[in-house]
Structures are given as structure tokens and as C-alpha cells.
PDB file of C-alpha atoms in Angstrom:
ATOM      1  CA  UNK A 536     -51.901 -94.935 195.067  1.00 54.00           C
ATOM      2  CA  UNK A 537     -54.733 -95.571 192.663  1.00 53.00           C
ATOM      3  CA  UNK A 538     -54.353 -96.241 188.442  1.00 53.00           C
ATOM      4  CA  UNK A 539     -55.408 -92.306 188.238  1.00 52.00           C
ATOM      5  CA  UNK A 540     -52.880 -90.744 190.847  1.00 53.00           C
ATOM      6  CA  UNK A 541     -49.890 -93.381 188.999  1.00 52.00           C
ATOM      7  CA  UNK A 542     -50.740 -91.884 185.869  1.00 50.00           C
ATOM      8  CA  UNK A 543     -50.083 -87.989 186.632  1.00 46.00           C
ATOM      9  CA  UNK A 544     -47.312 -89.485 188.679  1.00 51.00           C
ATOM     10  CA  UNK A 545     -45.834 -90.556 185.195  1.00 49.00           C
ATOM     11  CA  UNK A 546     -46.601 -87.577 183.428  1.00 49.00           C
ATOM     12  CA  UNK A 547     -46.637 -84.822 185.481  1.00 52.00           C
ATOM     13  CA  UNK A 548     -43.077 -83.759 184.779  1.00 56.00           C
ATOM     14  CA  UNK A 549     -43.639 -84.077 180.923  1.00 53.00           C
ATOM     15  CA  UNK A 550     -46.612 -81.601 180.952  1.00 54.00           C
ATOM     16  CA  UNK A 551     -44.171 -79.164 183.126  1.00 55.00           C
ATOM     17  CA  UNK A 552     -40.988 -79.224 180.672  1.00 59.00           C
ATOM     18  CA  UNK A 553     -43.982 -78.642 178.030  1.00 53.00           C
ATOM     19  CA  UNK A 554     -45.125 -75.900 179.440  1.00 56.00           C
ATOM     20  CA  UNK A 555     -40.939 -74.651 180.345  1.00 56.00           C
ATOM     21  CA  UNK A 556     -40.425 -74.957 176.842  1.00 55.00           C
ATOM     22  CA  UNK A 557     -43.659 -73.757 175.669  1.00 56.00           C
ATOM     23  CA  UNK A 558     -42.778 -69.901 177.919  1.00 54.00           C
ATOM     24  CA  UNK A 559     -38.911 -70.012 176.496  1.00 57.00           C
ATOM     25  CA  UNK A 560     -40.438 -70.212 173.529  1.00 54.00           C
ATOM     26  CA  UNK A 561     -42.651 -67.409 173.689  1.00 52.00           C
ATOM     27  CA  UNK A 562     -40.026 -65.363 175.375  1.00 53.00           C
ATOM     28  CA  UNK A 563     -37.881 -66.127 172.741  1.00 49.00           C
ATOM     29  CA  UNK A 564     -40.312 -65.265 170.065  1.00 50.00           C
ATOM     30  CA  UNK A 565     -40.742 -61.889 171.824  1.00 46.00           C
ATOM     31  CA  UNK A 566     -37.256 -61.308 172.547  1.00 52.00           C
ATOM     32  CA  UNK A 567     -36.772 -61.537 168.816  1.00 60.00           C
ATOM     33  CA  UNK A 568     -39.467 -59.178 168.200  1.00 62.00           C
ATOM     34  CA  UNK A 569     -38.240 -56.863 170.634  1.00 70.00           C
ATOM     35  CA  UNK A 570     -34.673 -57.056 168.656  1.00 70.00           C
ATOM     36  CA  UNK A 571     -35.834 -56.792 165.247  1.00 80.00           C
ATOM     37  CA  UNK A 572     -37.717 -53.184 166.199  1.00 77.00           C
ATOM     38  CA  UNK A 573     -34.423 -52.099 167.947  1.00 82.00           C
ATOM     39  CA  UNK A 574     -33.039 -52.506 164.465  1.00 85.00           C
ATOM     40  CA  UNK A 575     -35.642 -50.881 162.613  1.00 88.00           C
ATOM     41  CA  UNK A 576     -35.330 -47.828 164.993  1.00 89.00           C
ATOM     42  CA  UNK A 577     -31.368 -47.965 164.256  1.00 89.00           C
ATOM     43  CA  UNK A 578     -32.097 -47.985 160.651  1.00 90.00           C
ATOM     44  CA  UNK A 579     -34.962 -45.245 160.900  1.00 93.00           C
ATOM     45  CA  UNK A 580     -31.961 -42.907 162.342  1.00 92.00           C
ATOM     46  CA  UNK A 581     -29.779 -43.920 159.694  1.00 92.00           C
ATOM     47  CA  UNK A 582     -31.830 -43.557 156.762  1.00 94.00           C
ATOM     48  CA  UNK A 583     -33.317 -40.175 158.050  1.00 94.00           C
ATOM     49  CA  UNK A 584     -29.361 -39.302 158.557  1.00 92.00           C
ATOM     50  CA  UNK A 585     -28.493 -40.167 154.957  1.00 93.00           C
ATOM     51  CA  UNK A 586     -31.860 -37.774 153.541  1.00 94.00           C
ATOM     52  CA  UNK A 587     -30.595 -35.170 155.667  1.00 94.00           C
ATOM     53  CA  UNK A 588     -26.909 -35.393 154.199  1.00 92.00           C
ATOM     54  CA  UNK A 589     -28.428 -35.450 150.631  1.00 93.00           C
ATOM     55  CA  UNK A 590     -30.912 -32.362 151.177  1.00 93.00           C
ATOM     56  CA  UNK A 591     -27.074 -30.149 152.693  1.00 92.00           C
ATOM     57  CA  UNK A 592     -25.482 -31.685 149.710  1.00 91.00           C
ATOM     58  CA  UNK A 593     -28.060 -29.867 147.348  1.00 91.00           C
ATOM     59  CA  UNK A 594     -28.488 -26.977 149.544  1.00 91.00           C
ATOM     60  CA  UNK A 595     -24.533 -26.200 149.222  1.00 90.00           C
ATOM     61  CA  UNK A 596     -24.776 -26.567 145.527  1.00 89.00           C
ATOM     62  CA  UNK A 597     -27.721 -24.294 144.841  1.00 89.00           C
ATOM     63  CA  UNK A 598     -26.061 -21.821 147.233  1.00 89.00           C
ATOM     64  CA  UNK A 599     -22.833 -21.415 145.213  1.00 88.00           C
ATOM     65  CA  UNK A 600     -24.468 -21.705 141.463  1.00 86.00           C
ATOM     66  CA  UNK A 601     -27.020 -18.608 143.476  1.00 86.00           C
ATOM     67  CA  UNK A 602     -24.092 -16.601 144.777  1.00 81.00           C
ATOM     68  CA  UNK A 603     -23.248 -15.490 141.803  1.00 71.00           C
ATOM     69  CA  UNK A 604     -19.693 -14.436 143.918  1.00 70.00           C
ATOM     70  CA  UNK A 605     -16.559 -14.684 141.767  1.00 73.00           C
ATOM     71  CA  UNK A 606     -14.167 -13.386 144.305  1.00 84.00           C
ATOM     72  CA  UNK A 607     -13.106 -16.774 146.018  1.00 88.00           C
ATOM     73  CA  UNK A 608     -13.303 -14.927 149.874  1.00 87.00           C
ATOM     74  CA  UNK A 609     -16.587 -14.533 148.896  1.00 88.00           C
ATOM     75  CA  UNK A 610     -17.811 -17.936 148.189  1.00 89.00           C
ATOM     76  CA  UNK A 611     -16.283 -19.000 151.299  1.00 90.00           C
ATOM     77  CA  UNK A 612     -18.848 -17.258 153.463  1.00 90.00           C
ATOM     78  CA  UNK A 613     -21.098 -18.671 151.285  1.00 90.00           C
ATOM     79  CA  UNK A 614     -20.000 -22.218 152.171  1.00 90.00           C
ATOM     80  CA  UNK A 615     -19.866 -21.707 155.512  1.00 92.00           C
ATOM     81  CA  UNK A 616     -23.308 -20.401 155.829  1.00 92.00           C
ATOM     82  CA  UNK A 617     -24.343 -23.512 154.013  1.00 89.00           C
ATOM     83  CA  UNK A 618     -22.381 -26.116 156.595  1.00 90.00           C
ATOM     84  CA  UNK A 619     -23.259 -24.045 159.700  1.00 91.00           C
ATOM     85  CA  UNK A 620     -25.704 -26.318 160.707  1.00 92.00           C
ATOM     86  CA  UNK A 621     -24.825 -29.880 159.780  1.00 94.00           C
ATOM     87  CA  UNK A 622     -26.900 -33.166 160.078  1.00 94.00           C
ATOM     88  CA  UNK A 623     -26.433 -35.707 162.909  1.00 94.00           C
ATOM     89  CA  UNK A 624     -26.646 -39.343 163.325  1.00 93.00           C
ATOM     90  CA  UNK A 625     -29.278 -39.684 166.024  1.00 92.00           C
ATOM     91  CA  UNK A 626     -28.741 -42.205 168.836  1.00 91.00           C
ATOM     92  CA  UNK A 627     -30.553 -45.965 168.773  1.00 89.00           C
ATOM     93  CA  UNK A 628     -30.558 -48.651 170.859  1.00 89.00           C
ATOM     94  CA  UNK A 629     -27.007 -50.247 171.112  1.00 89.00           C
ATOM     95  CA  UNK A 630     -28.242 -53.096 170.325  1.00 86.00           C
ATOM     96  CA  UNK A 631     -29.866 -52.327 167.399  1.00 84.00           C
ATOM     97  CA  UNK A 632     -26.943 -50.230 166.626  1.00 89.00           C
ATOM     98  CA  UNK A 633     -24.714 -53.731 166.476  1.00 88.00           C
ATOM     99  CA  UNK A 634     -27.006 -55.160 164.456  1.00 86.00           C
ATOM    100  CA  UNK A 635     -28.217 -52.943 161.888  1.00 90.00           C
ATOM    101  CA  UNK A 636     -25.836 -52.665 158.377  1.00 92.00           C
ATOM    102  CA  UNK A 637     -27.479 -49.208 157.808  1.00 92.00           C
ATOM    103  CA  UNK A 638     -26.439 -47.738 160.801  1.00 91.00           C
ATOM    104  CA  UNK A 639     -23.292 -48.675 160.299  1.00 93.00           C
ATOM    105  CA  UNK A 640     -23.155 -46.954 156.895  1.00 94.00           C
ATOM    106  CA  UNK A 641     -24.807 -44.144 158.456  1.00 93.00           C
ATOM    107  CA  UNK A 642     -21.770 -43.539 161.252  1.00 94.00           C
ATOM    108  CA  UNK A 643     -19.039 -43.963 158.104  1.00 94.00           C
ATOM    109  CA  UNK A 644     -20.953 -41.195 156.364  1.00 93.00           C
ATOM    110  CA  UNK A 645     -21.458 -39.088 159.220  1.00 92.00           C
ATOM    111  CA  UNK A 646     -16.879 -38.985 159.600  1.00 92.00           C
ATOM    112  CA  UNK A 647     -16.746 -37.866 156.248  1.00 90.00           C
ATOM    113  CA  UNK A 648     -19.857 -35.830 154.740  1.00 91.00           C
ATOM    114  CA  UNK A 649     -18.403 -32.676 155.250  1.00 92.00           C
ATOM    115  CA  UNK A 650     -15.115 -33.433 153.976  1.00 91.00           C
ATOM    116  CA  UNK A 651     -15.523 -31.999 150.178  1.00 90.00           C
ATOM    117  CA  UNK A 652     -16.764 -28.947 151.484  1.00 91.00           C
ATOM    118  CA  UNK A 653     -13.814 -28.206 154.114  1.00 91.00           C
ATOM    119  CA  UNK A 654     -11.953 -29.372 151.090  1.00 91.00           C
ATOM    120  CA  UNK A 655     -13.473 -26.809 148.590  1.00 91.00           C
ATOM    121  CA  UNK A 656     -13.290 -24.599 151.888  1.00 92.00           C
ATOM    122  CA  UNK A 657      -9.330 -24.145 151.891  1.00 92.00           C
ATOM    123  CA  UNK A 658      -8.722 -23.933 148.242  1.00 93.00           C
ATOM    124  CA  UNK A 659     -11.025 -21.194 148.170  1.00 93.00           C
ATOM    125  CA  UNK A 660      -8.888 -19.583 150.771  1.00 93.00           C
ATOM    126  CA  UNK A 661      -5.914 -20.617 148.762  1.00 94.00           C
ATOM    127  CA  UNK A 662      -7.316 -18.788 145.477  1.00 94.00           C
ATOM    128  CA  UNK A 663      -8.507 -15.902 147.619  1.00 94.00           C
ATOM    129  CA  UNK A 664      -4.906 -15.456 148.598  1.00 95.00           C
ATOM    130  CA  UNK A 665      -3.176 -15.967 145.156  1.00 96.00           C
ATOM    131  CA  UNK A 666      -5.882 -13.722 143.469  1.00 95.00           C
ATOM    132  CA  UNK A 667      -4.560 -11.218 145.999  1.00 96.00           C
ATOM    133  CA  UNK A 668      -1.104 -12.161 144.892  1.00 97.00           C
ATOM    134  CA  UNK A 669      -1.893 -11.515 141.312  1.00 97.00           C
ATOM    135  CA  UNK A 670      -3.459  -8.314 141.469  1.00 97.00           C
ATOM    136  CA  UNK A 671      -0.580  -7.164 143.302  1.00 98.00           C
ATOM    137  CA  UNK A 672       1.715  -8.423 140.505  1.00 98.00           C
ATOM    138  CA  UNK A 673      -0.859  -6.965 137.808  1.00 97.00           C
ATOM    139  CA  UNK A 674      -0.528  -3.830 139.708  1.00 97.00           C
ATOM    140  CA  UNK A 675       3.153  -3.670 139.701  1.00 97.00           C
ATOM    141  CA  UNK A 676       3.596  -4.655 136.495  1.00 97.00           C
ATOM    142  CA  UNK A 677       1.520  -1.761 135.013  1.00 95.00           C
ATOM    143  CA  UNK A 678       3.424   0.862 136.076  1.00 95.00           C
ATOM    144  CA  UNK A 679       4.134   3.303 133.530  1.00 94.00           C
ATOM    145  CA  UNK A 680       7.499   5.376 134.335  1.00 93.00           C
ATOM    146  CA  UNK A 681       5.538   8.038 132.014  1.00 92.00           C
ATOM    147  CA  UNK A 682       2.946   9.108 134.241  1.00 91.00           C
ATOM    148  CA  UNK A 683       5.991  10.289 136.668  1.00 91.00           C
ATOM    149  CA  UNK A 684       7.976  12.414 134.018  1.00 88.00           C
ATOM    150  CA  UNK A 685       5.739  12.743 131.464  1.00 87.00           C
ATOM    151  CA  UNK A 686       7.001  12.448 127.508  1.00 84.00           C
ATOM    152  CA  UNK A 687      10.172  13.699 125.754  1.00 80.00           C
ATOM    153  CA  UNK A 688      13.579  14.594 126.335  1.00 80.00           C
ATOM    154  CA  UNK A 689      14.725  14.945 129.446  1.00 84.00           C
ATOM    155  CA  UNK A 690      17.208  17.700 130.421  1.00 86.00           C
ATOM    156  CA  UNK A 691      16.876  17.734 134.302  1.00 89.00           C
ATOM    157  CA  UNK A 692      17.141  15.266 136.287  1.00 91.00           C
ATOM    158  CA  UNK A 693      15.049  16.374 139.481  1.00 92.00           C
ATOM    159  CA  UNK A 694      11.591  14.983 137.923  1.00 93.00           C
ATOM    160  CA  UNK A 695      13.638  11.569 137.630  1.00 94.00           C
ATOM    161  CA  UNK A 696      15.156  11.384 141.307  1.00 94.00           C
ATOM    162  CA  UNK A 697      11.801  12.767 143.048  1.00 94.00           C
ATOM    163  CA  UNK A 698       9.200  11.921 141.142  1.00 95.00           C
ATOM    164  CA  UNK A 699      10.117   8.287 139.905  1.00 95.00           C
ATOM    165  CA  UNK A 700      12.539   6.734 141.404  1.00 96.00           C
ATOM    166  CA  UNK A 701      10.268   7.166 144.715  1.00 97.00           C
ATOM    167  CA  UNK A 702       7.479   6.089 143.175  1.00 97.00           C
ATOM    168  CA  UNK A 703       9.260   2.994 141.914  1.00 97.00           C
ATOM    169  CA  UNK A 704      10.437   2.078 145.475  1.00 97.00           C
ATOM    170  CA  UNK A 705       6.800   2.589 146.813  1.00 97.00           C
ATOM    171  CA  UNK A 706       5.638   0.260 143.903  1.00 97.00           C
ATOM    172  CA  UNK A 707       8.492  -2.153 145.039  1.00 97.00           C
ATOM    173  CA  UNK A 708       7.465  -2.010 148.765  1.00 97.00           C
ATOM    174  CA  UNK A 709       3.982  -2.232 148.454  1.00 97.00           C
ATOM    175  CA  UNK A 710       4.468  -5.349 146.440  1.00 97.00           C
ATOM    176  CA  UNK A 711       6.570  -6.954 149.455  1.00 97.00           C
ATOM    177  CA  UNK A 712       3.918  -6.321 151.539  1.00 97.00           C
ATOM    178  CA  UNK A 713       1.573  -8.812 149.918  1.00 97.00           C
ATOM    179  CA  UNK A 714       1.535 -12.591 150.807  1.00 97.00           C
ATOM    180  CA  UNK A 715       2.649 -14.363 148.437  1.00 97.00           C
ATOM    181  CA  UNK A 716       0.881 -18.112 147.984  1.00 96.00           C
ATOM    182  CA  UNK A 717       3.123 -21.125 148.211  1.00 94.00           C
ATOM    183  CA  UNK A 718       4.942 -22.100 145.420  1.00 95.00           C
ATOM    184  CA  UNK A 719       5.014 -18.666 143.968  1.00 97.00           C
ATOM    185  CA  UNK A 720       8.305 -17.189 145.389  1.00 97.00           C
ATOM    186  CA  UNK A 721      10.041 -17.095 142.043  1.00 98.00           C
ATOM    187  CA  UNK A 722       7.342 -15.442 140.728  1.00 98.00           C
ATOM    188  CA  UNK A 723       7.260 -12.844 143.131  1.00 98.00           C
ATOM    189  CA  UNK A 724      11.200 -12.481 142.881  1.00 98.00           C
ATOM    190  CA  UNK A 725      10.826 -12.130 139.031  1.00 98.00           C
ATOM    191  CA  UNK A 726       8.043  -9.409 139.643  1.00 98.00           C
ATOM    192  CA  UNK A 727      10.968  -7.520 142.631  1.00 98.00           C
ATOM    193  CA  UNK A 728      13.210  -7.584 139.530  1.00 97.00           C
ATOM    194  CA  UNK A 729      11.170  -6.353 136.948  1.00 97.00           C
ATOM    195  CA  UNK A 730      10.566  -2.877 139.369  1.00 97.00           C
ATOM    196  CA  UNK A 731      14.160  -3.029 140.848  1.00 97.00           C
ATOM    197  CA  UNK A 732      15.016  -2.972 136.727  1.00 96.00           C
ATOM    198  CA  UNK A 733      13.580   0.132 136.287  1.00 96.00           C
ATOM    199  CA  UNK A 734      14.760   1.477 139.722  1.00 97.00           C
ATOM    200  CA  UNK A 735      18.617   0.669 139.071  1.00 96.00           C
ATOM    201  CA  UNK A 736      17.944   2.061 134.676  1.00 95.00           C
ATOM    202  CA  UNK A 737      16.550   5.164 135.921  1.00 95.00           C
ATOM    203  CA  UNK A 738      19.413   5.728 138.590  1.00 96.00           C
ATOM    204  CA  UNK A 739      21.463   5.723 135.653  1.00 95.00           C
ATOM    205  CA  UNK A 740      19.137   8.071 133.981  1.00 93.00           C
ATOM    206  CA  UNK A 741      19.262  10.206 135.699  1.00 93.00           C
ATOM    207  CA  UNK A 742      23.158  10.149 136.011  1.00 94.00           C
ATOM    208  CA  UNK A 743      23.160  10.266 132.524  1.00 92.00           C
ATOM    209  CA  UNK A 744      20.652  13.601 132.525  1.00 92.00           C
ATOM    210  CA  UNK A 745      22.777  15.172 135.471  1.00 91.00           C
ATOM    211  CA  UNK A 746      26.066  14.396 132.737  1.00 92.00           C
ATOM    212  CA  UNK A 747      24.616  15.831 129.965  1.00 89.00           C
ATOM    213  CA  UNK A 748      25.018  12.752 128.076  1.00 90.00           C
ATOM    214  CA  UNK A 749      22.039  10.956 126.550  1.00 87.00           C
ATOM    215  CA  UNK A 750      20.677   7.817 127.333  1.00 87.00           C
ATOM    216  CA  UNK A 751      17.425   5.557 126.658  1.00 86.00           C
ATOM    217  CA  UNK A 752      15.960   2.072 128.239  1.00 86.00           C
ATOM    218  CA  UNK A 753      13.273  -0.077 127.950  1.00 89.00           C
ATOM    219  CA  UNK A 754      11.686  -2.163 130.371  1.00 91.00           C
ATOM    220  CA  UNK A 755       8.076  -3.280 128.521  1.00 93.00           C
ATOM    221  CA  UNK A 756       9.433  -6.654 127.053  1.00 94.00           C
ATOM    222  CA  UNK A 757      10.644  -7.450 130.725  1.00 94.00           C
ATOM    223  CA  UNK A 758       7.291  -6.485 131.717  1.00 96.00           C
ATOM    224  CA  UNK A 759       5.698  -8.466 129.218  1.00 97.00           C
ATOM    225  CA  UNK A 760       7.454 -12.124 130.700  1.00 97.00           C
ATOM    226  CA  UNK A 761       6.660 -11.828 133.607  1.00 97.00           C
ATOM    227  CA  UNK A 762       3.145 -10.425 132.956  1.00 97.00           C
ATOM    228  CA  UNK A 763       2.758 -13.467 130.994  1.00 98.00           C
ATOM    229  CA  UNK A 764       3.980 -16.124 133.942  1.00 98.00           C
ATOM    230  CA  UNK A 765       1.429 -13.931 136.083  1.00 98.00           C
ATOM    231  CA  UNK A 766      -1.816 -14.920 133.162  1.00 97.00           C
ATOM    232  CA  UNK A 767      -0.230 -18.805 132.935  1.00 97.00           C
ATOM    233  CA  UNK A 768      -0.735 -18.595 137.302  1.00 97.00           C
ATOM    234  CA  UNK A 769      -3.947 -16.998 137.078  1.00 96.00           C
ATOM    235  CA  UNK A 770      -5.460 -19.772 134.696  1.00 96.00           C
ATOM    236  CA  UNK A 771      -4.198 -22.134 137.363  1.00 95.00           C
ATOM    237  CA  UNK A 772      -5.586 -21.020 140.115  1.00 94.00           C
ATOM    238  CA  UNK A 773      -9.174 -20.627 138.823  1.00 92.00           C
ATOM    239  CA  UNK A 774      -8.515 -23.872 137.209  1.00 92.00           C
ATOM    240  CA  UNK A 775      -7.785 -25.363 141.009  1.00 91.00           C
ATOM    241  CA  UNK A 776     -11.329 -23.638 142.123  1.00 90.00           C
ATOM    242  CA  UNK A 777     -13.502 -24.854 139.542  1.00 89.00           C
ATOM    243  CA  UNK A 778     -12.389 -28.535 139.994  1.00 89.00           C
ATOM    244  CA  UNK A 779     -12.738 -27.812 143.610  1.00 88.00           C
ATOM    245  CA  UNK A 780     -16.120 -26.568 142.952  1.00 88.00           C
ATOM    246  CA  UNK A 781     -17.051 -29.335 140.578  1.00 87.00           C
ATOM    247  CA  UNK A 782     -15.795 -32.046 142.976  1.00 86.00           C
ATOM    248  CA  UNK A 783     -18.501 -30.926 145.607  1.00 86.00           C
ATOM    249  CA  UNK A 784     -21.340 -30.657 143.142  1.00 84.00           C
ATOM    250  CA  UNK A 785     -20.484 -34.078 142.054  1.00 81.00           C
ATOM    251  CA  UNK A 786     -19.742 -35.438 145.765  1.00 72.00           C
ATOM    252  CA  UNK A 787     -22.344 -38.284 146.868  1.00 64.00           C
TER     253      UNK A 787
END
């Protein structure tokens, strides 16, 4: 073998494992490329996920300050329409998925975005059902036992039994018929009483009339309490649905 052919004989195998390590590292170099736009694409989706969340957020909020809807079954619809098409996290390369912080954010938000609306959601429902409770009460509590036997002294006692007791009992049953909100049994009971009052004083009216004895009641200051637990409720509940309300418009 001549000086020349000894010489590549000596370094042939270093110009190869330069060259090996020169590919690896341009593999390398473009596998790292390759990874970092992966991650940029998973943190495209996620910040295009978190503008969408924001732009609902605001939507929501301009929709209930517009609605101008008091009654709570109302603003529910109103929700609703707002949520019925929520935002997505679109998909990304798993591996860019794994590596990207924002992405991770992103899937966090995406569990939990819609949360303070469901949440404003079911109080509304709860309000729309003790509003319902209240006018009811309101309703009972404004009967007026002169509208059913008009003024004076009575001196029969047929305008009592079929004119107001009935009309009592109907006031009584319809009053059953309404739901009444959690927590608000007593209240409902005290409202039963207040008519049931009047039922059992005018059964002895009219006892009384059919006796030819005289006889008197009152039932307003009875009316009164209870009309005034029914106000103290009332401020509660709209209380409960403005928080709820403000809780969303202050939800990030």
C-alpha cells in the first residue's frame, strides 16, 4: 500500500463519524424545529380559545344589561341564547400539546368557562320560582273580606257562609297550589294561617249573625306580619340575583 492509500486508511473512519455526526446534527436541529412549530400551533389554538372565551364573556354581559327583562324566567332565555353556542379548544399536535404551558391553560379554562353562567343560570330559576312564591303570598294576603259582604252590620248570615267563607277557601287552595322555594315552608305555613284565621273568625261570624248576638274581628295586623316577612324574602331574593348577576359580569 503506498504513503497516499495508508493515509485515507488512517482517516477514513474519522471523516465518516464526521459526517454521522454532522447528519444527527442536522436532524436534530430540524427535529427541534419541527417541535418548536408543533408548539406554536398548540399555543395558536389556545390563545385563539382564550379570545373566543373573552368575546362570550362580553357578549353575555351586554345581552343581560340589553334585555332590559326583570322577571328572572326571562333573563334565563336570555342566558341561554347567549351560551348556545360556546367556544372550543381546537385540537394540536400531541406533542405540542405536552409541551406547550398555554395549552394547558387553555384545556383548564375550557372545564370551567361556562360555570358562572350555569351558576347565574339556576339562581335565576331559583328567583323565578320564589317571585312566583311571593306573588302568590302578596295575593293572598290582600284579600279584603269586604269585597265579599260589603260594609256594615250584618244581620244575615247567608252573604257570610256563601259568599266568603268560599272565597276564603279558594284563596287558601289556590295558595297550596303554588311551589313553594326551599327554605320557605314556614313562610308559606304562616301565610295558610293568616287565610285559615279569617276562615275559622268568620265561621264564628257567622254563628254569631245566625244567634243574633254581635260580634267583630280583625285580621289586618296578622296580615301586616306576615306581609312584612313576605317584603324581608323579597329583598333577599333579588339580593341573591343581582350578586349572581354581578358575579358573571365580573367573571374572568
Amino acid at each position: 500500500m503506498n504513503e497516499r492509500g495508508r493515509r485515507w486508511a488512517v482517516f477514513g473512519p474519522v471523516f465518516v463519524t464526521l459526517a454521522l455526526a454532522g447528519v444527527i446534527g442536522v436532524m436534530v436541529v430540524v427535529q427541534n424545529h419541527a417541535q418548536a412549530d408543533r408548539v406554536a400551533e398548540a399555543d395558536r389554538a389556545a390563545e385563539e380559545f382564550v379570545g373566543q372565551v373573552g368575546a362570550l364573556h362580553s357578549e353575555v354581559v351586554e345581552a343581560i344589561n340589553d334585555s332590559n327583562a326583570d322577571d328572572p324566567g326571562d333573563l334565563v332565555g336570555v342566558v341561554d341564547a347567549a351560551i348556545a353556542d360556546p367556544p372550543s379548544l381546537d385540537d394540536a399536535p400531541p406533542d405540542g400539546i405536552e409541551r406547550s404551558a398555554a395549552y394547558a391553560e387553555a384545556t383548564r379554562l375550557e372545564q370551567s368557562f361556562l360555570t358562572p353562567y350555569r351558576d347565574l343560570r339556576r339562581e335565576l330559576r331559583r328567583a323565578d320560582v320564589a317571585l312566583e312564591f311571593i306573588r302568590a303570598c302578596r295575593d293572598a294576603l290582600t284579600f279584603q273580606v269586604t269585597d265579599h259582604v260589603g260594609y256594615g252590620v250584618l244581620r244575615d248570615s247567608r252573604p257570610v257562609r256563601e259568599r266568603l267563607i268560599p272565597a276564603l277557601v279558594r284563596a287558601r287552595g289556590d295558595f297550596e297550589d303554588v311551589r313553594v322555594p326551599r327554605g320557605q315552608d314556614q313562610l308559606a305555613r304562616d301565610v295558610v294561617a293568616a287565610l285559615q284565621h279569617v276562615i275559622d273568625e268568620a265561621t264564628r261570624l257567622a254563628g254569631r249573625i245566625d244567634a243574633g248576638r254581635s260580634y267583630f274581628f280583625s285580621y289586618a295586623e296578622r296580615f301586616r306580619t306576615v306581609a312584612v316577612a313576605v317584603d324581608d324574602y323579597a329583598i333577599v331574593v333579588k339580593g341573591d340575583v343581582v350578586e349572581a348577576i354581578n358575579a358573571v359580569a365580573t367573571a374572568r
